[in-house]
Coordinates of C-alpha atoms in Angstrom, one line a residue:
X7 CA 214.1 116.9 91.7
X8 CA 217.8 118.0 90.8
X9 CA 217.0 117.9 87.1
X10 CA 213.9 120.3 87.8
X11 CA 216.3 122.4 89.9
X12 CA 218.8 122.6 87.0
X13 CA 216.1 123.6 84.7
X14 CA 215.2 126.8 86.4
X15 CA 219.0 127.6 87.1
X16 CA 219.1 126.6 90.8
X17 CA 222.4 124.6 90.6
X18 CA 224.5 125.9 93.3
X19 CA 225.1 124.1 96.5
X20 CA 222.3 125.8 98.5
X21 CA 220.1 124.5 95.6
X22 CA 221.3 121.0 96.0
X23 CA 220.7 121.2 99.8
X24 CA 217.7 122.6 99.2
X25 CA 216.5 119.7 96.8
X26 CA 217.5 117.0 99.4
X27 CA 215.4 118.6 102.0
X28 CA 212.3 118.9 99.7
X29 CA 212.9 115.4 98.5
X30 CA 209.3 113.9 99.1
X31 CA 206.6 113.6 96.6
X32 CA 204.8 116.8 97.5
X33 CA 207.9 118.7 96.9
X34 CA 208.2 117.2 93.7
X35 CA 204.9 118.3 92.5
X36 CA 205.5 122.0 93.6
X37 CA 209.1 122.1 91.8
X38 CA 207.4 121.0 88.6
X39 CA 205.0 123.7 89.0
X40 CA 207.8 126.3 89.7
X41 CA 209.8 124.8 86.7
X42 CA 207.0 125.5 84.5
X43 CA 206.5 129.0 85.7
X44 CA 210.3 129.6 85.5
X45 CA 210.9 128.3 81.9
X46 CA 207.6 129.9 80.5
X47 CA 208.6 132.9 78.3
X48 CA 205.1 134.3 79.1
X49 CA 205.8 134.1 82.9
X50 CA 209.3 133.9 83.9
X51 CA 209.7 134.9 87.6
X52 CA 206.7 137.1 87.4
X53 CA 204.0 138.0 89.9
X54 CA 201.6 135.2 90.8
X55 CA 198.3 136.8 91.6
X56 CA 195.5 135.3 89.3
X57 CA 193.2 132.5 89.9
X58 CA 194.9 130.5 87.2
X59 CA 197.9 130.0 89.7
X60 CA 196.0 129.7 92.9
X61 CA 196.9 126.2 93.4
X62 CA 200.5 126.7 92.8
X63 CA 200.5 129.3 95.4
X64 CA 198.9 127.1 98.0
X65 CA 201.6 124.5 97.5
X66 CA 204.2 127.0 97.8
X67 CA 202.8 128.5 100.8
X68 CA 202.7 124.7 102.4
X69 CA 206.3 124.2 101.7
X70 CA 207.4 127.5 103.1
X71 CA 205.5 127.1 106.3
X72 CA 207.1 123.9 106.9
X73 CA 210.3 125.6 107.5
X74 CA 209.1 128.2 109.8
X75 CA 210.6 128.4 113.3
X76 CA 208.1 131.2 114.3
X77 CA 204.8 130.8 116.0
X78 CA 201.7 133.0 115.6
X79 CA 199.2 134.1 118.2
X80 CA 196.2 135.7 116.9
X81 CA 194.2 138.7 118.6
X82 CA 191.4 141.1 117.6
X83 CA 191.0 144.7 118.4
X84 CA 187.3 144.4 118.7
X85 CA 185.1 142.5 121.2
X86 CA 181.6 143.2 120.4
X87 CA 181.4 141.7 116.9
X88 CA 178.6 139.2 116.5
X89 CA 180.4 137.0 114.0
X90 CA 183.3 136.8 116.1
X91 CA 181.5 135.6 119.0
X92 CA 179.7 133.0 117.0
X93 CA 182.8 131.7 115.4
X94 CA 185.4 131.7 117.9
X95 CA 183.2 132.4 121.3
X96 CA 181.1 129.3 120.9
X97 CA 178.1 130.9 119.7
X98 CA 178.2 133.5 122.8
X99 CA 178.7 130.6 125.2
X100 CA 182.3 131.2 125.7
X101 CA 184.5 134.4 126.9
X102 CA 187.0 136.9 125.6
X103 CA 190.0 137.6 127.2
X104 CA 191.6 141.2 127.2
X105 CA 195.3 141.8 127.0
X106 CA 197.7 144.6 127.2
X107 CA 201.3 144.8 126.1
X108 CA 204.2 145.3 128.8
X109 CA 206.4 148.1 127.9
X110 CA 209.9 147.3 127.0
X111 CA 211.2 148.7 130.2
X112 CA 209.0 145.9 132.0
X113 CA 210.5 143.3 129.9
X114 CA 213.9 143.2 131.9
X115 CA 215.6 144.7 128.9
X116 CA 214.2 142.0 126.3
X117 CA 212.9 143.5 123.1
X118 CA 209.0 144.4 122.9
X119 CA 206.4 142.3 121.3
X120 CA 206.5 141.7 117.4
X121 CA 202.9 142.7 116.9
X122 CA 201.6 143.3 113.5
X123 CA 198.3 144.3 111.8
X124 CA 196.9 142.0 109.2
X125 CA 196.8 143.2 105.8
X126 CA 193.5 142.3 104.1
X127 CA 193.8 142.3 100.2
X128 CA 191.7 141.3 97.2
X129 CA 194.4 139.1 95.8
X130 CA 197.4 137.2 96.9
X131 CA 200.6 138.8 96.0
X132 CA 203.7 136.2 96.1
X133 CA 206.7 136.7 93.9
X134 CA 208.6 133.6 92.9
X135 CA 211.7 135.7 92.8
X136 CA 211.0 136.5 96.5
X137 CA 210.8 132.9 97.4
X138 CA 213.9 132.0 95.5
X139 CA 216.0 134.9 97.6
X140 CA 214.3 133.9 100.7
X141 CA 214.7 130.2 100.6
X142 CA 217.7 129.5 98.4
X143 CA 220.0 132.5 99.1
X144 CA 218.7 133.0 102.7
X145 CA 218.5 136.6 101.9
X146 CA 217.5 138.4 105.4
X147 CA 215.1 141.3 103.6
X148 CA 213.3 138.7 101.3
X149 CA 212.8 136.5 104.5
X150 CA 211.1 139.6 106.2
X151 CA 209.1 140.1 103.0
X152 CA 208.2 136.8 102.7
X153 CA 207.1 136.7 106.5
X154 CA 204.6 139.7 105.9
X155 CA 203.2 138.0 102.7
X156 CA 202.7 134.5 104.2
X157 CA 202.1 135.2 108.0
X158 CA 200.3 138.7 107.8
X159 CA 198.0 138.7 104.7
X160 CA 194.3 137.6 104.5
X161 CA 191.5 137.9 102.2
X162 CA 189.3 141.1 102.5
X163 CA 186.5 138.8 103.4
X164 CA 187.8 138.3 106.9
X165 CA 188.4 142.2 107.3
X166 CA 185.6 142.7 110.0
X167 CA 187.8 140.5 112.3
X168 CA 190.4 143.5 112.9
X169 CA 193.1 140.9 113.4
X170 CA 196.7 141.3 114.7
X171 CA 199.2 138.9 115.1
X172 CA 202.1 138.3 117.6
X173 CA 205.0 136.5 116.1
X174 CA 207.8 134.8 118.2
X175 CA 209.8 131.7 118.3
X176 CA 208.1 128.3 118.9
X177 CA 208.0 127.0 122.3
X178 CA 208.1 128.5 125.7
X179 CA 208.7 132.2 125.7
X180 CA 208.6 135.0 128.3
X181 CA 205.2 136.6 127.7
X182 CA 204.7 140.3 126.7
X183 CA 201.2 140.0 127.3
X184 CA 199.4 141.2 130.4
X185 CA 195.7 140.0 131.4
X186 CA 193.6 142.7 132.2
X187 CA 190.0 141.6 131.6
X188 CA 187.6 138.9 130.8
X189 CA 184.3 139.4 129.0
X190 CA 181.6 136.9 129.2
X191 CA 179.5 136.0 126.2
X192 CA 175.5 136.3 126.2
X193 CA 174.9 132.8 127.0
X194 CA 177.9 132.0 129.0
X195 CA 176.9 129.6 131.6
X196 CA 176.6 131.1 135.2
X197 CA 178.8 128.4 136.9
X198 CA 181.5 129.2 134.4
X199 CA 181.3 132.6 135.1
X200 CA 181.5 132.0 138.7
X201 CA 184.5 129.8 138.5
X202 CA 186.7 132.4 136.5
X203 CA 185.6 135.4 138.6
X204 CA 186.6 133.5 141.9
X205 CA 190.1 132.5 140.6
X206 CA 190.7 135.9 139.0
X207 CA 188.8 138.2 141.1
X208 CA 191.6 140.3 142.7
X209 CA 193.7 140.5 139.4
X210 CA 191.5 141.7 136.5
X211 CA 188.1 143.2 135.6
X212 CA 185.1 141.4 134.4
X213 CA 182.6 142.3 131.8
X214 CA 179.5 140.6 130.2
X215 CA 178.0 140.9 126.7
X216 CA 174.3 142.0 126.2
X217 CA 172.1 142.7 123.4
X218 CA 171.6 146.5 122.8
X219 CA 167.9 147.4 123.5
X220 CA 166.9 149.1 120.0
X221 CA 169.6 147.6 117.7
X222 CA 171.6 144.5 116.6
X223 CA 174.6 145.9 118.4
X224 CA 176.3 144.2 121.3
X225 CA 177.0 146.3 124.5
X226 CA 179.6 145.3 127.2
X227 CA 178.7 146.1 130.9
X228 CA 181.2 145.6 133.8
X229 CA 180.5 143.2 136.5
X230 CA 181.0 143.2 140.2
X231 CA 182.9 140.2 141.4
X232 CA 181.5 140.5 144.8
X233 CA 178.0 140.2 143.5
X234 CA 178.8 137.5 141.3
X235 CA 180.3 135.3 144.0
X236 CA 177.5 136.4 146.3
X237 CA 175.0 134.4 144.0
X238 CA 177.5 131.8 143.1
X239 CA 176.5 128.5 144.6
X240 CA 178.8 127.3 147.7
X241 CA 180.2 124.2 148.4
X242 CA 178.2 121.6 150.4
X243 CA 179.1 118.5 152.4
X244 CA 175.6 116.8 151.1
X245 CA 175.5 114.2 148.6
X246 CA 172.5 113.0 146.6
X247 CA 172.3 109.7 144.8
X248 CA 169.8 108.3 142.5
X249 CA 168.1 105.0 143.1
X250 CA 169.8 101.9 141.7

């Protein structure tokens, strides 16, 4: 590993520490690829944004993500997309939780949420020179730029998700999220609706998704908790056993 680092000119103390940290077999293969890129006169520390280097990018992504101390929480700015309900809402059998963010004044002086809109692109854009500055030289500006490249970019094929990502340190944190509503899917079980409404009835609003009458669009209508609970099965002291 050290010979590979020397080959690409990474021979200071931070490079040595880096090599020790990355001394496993997976890192060895990644460094070989980086060495090839760095010593190839046609490439150098250049943009890696073609299909030819897609495998290298994935390996580098994996190694970078191993070092992350940040957690990522994902949200969408839409709740009426059929594909989202299919992928993440158990084919309309689940529910969607709506949030709003507290104002900084409500967070006891703490900073506001580190919320970012996902950047959808046709191609990956990751500079080996940026990785060098961020990982080896611990450059704060390069680290921030690397954050946005690794954590906040997705293929344009996912653009319909309208995704936002909240970044924060891993582990238990004071939440900047405020629960404001719950939207139930087309096929959400009525007993599930009743349980959730009963628990949250005085705290949030409730909605249900319905098919539009003359289109394939989804519509959301507000539910009245008292009406839901009036129809919800109540507890009983009777039991019924099947024959042995």
